[in-house]
PDB file of N, CA and C in Angstrom:
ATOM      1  N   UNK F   7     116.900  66.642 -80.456  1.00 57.00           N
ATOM      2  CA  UNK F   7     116.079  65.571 -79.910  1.00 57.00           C
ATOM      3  C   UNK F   7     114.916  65.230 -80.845  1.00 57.00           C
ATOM      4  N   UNK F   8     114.509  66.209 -81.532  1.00 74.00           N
ATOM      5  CA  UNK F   8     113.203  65.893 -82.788  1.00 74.00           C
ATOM      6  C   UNK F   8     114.320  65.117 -83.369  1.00 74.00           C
ATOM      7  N   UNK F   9     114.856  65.104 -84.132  1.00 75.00           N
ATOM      8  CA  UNK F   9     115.041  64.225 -85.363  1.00 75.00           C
ATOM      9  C   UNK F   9     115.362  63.143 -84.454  1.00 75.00           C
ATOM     10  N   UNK F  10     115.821  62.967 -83.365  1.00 85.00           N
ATOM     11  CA  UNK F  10     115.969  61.308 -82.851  1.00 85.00           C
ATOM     12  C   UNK F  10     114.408  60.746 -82.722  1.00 85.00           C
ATOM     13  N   UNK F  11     113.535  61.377 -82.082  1.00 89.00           N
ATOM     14  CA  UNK F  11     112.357  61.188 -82.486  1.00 89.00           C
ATOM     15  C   UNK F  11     111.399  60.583 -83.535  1.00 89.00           C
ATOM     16  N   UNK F  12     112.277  61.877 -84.834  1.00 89.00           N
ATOM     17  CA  UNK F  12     111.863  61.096 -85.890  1.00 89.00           C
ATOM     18  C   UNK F  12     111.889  59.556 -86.246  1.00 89.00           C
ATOM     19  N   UNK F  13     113.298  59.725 -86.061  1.00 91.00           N
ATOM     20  CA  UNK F  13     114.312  58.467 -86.452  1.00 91.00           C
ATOM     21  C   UNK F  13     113.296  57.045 -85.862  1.00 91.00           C
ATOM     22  N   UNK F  14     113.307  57.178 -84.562  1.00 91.00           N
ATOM     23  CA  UNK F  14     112.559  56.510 -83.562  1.00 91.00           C
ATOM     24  C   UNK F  14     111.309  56.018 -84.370  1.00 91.00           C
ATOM     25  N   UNK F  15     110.797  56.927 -85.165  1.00 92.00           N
ATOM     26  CA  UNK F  15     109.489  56.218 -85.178  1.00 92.00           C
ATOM     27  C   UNK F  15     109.424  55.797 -86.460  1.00 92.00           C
ATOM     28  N   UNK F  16     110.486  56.170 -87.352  1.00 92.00           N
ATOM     29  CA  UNK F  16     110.681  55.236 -88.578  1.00 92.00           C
ATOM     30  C   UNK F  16     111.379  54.326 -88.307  1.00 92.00           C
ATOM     31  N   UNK F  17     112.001  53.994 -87.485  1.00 90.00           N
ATOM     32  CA  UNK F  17     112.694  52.227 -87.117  1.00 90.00           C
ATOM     33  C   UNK F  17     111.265  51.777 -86.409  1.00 90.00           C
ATOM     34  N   UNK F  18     110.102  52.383 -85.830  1.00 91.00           N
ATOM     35  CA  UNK F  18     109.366  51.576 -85.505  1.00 91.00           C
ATOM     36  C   UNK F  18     108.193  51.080 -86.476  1.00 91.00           C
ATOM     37  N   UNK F  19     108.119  51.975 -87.282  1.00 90.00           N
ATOM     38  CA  UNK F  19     107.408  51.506 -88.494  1.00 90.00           C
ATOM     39  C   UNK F  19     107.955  50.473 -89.025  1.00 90.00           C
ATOM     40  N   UNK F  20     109.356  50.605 -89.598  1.00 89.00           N
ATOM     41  CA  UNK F  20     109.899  49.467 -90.607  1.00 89.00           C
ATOM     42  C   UNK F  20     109.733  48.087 -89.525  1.00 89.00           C
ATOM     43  N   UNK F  21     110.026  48.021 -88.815  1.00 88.00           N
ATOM     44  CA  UNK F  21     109.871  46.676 -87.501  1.00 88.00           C
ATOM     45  C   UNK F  21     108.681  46.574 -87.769  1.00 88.00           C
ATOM     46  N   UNK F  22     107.574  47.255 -87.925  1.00 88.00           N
ATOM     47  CA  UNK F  22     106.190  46.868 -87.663  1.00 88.00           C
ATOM     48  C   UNK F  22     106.270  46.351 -89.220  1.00 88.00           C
ATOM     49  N   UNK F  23     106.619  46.843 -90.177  1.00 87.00           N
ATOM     50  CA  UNK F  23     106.117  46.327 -91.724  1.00 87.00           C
ATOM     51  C   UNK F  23     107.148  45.073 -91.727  1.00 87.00           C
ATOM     52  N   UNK F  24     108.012  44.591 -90.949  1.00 85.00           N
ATOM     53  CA  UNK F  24     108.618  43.460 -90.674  1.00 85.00           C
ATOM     54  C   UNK F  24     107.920  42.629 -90.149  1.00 85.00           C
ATOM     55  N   UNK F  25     107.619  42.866 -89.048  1.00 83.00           N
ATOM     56  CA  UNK F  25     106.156  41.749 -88.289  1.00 83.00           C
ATOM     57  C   UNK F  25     105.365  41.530 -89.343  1.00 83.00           C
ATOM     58  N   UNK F  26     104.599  42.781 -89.751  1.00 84.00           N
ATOM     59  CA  UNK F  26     103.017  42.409 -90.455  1.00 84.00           C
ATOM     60  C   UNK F  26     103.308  41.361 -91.797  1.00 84.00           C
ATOM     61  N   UNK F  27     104.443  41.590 -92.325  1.00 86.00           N
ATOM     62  CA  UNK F  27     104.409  41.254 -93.483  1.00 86.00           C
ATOM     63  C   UNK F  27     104.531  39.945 -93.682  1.00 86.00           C
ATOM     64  N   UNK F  28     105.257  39.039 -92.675  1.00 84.00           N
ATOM     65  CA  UNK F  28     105.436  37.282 -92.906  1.00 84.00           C
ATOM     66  C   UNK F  28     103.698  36.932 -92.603  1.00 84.00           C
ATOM     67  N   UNK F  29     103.190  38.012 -91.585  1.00 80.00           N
ATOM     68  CA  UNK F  29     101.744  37.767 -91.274  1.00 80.00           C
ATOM     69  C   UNK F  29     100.751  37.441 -91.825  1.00 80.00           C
ATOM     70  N   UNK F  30     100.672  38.532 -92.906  1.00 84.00           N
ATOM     71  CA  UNK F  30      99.933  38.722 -94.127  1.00 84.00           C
ATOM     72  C   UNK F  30     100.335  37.136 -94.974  1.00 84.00           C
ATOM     73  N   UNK F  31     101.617  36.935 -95.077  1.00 82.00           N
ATOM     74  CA  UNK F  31     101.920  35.977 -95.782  1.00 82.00           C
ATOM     75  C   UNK F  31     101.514  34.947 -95.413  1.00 82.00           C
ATOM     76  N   UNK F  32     101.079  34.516 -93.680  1.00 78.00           N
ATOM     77  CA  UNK F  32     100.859  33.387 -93.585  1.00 78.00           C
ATOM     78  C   UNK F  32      99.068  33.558 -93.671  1.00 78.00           C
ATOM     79  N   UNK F  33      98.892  34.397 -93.234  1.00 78.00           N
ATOM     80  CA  UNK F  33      97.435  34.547 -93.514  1.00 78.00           C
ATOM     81  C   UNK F  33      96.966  33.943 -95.017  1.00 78.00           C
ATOM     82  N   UNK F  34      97.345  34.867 -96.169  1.00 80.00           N
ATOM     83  CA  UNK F  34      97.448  33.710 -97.680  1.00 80.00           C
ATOM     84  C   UNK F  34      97.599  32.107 -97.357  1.00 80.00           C
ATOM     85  N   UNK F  35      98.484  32.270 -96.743  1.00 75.00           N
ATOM     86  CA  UNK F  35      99.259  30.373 -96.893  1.00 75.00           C
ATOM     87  C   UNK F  35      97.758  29.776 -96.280  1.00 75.00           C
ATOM     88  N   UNK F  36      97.526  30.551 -95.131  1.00 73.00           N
ATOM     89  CA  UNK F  36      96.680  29.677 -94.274  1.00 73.00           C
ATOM     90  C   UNK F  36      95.038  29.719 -95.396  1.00 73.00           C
ATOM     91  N   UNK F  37      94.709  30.307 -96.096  1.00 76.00           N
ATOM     92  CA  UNK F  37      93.335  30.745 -96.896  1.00 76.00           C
ATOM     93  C   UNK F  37      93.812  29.081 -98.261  1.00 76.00           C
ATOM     94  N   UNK F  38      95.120  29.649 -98.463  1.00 73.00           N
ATOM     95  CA  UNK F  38      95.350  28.632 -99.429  1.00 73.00           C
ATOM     96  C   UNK F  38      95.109  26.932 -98.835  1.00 73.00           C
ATOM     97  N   UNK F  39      95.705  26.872 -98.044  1.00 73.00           N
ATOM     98  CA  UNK F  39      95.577  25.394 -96.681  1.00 73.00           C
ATOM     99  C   UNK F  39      94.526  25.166 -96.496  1.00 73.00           C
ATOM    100  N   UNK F  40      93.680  26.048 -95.921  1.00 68.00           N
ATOM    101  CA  UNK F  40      92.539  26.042 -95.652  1.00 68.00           C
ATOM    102  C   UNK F  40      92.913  25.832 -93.750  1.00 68.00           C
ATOM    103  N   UNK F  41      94.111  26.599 -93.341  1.00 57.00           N
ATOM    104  CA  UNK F  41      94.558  26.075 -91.749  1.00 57.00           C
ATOM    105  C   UNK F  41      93.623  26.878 -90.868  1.00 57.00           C
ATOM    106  N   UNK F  42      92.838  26.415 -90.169  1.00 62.00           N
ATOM    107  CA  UNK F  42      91.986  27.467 -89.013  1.00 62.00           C
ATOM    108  C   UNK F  42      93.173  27.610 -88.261  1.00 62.00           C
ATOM    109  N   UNK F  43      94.030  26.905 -87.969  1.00 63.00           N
ATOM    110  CA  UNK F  43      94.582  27.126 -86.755  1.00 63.00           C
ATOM    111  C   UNK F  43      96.019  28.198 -87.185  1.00 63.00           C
ATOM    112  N   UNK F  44      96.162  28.398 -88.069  1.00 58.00           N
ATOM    113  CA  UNK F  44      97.157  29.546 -88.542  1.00 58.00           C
ATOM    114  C   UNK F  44      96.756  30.883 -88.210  1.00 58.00           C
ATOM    115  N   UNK F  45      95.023  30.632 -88.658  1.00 63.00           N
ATOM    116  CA  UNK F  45      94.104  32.293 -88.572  1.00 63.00           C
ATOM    117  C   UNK F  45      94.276  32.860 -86.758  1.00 63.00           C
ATOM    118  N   UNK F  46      94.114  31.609 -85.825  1.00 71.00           N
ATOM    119  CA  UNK F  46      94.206  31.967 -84.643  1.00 71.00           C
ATOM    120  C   UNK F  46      95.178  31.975 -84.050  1.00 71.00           C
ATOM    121  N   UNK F  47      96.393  31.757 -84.306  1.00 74.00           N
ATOM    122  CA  UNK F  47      97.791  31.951 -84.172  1.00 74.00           C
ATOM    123  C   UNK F  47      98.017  33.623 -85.024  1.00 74.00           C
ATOM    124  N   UNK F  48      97.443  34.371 -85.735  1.00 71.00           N
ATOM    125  CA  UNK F  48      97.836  35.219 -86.351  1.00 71.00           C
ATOM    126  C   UNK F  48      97.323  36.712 -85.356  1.00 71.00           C
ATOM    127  N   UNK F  49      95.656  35.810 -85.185  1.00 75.00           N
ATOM    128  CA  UNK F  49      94.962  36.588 -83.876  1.00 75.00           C
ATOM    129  C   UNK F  49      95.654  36.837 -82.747  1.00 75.00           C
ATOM    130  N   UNK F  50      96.261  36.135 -82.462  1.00 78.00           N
ATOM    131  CA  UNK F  50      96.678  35.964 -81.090  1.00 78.00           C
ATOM    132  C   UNK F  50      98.123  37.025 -81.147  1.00 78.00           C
ATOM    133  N   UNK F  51      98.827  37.017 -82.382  1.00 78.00           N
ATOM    134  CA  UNK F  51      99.942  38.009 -82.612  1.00 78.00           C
ATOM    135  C   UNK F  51      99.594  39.000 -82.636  1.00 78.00           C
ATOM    136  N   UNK F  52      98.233  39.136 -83.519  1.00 77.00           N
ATOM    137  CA  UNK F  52      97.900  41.089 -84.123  1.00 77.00           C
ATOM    138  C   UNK F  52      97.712  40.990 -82.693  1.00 77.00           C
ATOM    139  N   UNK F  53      97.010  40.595 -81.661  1.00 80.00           N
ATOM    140  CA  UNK F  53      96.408  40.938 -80.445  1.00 80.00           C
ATOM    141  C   UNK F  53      97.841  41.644 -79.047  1.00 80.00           C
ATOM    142  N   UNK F  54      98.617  41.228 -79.528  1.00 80.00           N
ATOM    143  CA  UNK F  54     100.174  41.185 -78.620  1.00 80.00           C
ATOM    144  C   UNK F  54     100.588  42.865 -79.382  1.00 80.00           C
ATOM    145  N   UNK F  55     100.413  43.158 -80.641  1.00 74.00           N
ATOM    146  CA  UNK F  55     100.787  44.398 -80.917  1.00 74.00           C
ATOM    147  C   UNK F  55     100.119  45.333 -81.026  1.00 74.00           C
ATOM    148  N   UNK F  56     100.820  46.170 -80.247  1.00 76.00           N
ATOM    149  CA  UNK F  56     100.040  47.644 -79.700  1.00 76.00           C
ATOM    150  C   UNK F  56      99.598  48.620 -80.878  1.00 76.00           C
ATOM    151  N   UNK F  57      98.219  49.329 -81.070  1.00 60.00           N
ATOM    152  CA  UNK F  57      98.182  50.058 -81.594  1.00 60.00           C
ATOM    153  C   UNK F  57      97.125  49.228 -82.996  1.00 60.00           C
TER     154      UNK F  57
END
C-alpha cells in the first residue's frame, strides 16, 4: 500500500506541474499584453487549487 501511495502522490505532482505550467505561461503572455484581466483569471485558478 506505501508504494501505491507513493505512486499517488507523484501522479499528483506531475498534474499539478501540468496545471501550473500553461499558468506561468499565461502569466508571461499576460505581463507581455499588458492583460489585467488574464492576472485575475489566473487568481481565481491558483485560488481553486488546494495547497
Amino acid at each position: 500500500m506505501n508504494i501505491g501511495k507513493q505512486t499517488l502522490k507523484r501522479l499528483v505532482l506531475i498534474i499539478a506541474e501540468i496545471i501550473v505550467s500553461p499558468l506561468t505561461l499565461l502569466d508571461r503572455l499576460g505581463q507581455i499584453l499588458g492583460a489585467d484581466h488574464i492576472f485575475s483569471t489566473i487568481g481565481t485558478a491558483l485560488s481553486l487549487i488546494p495547497g
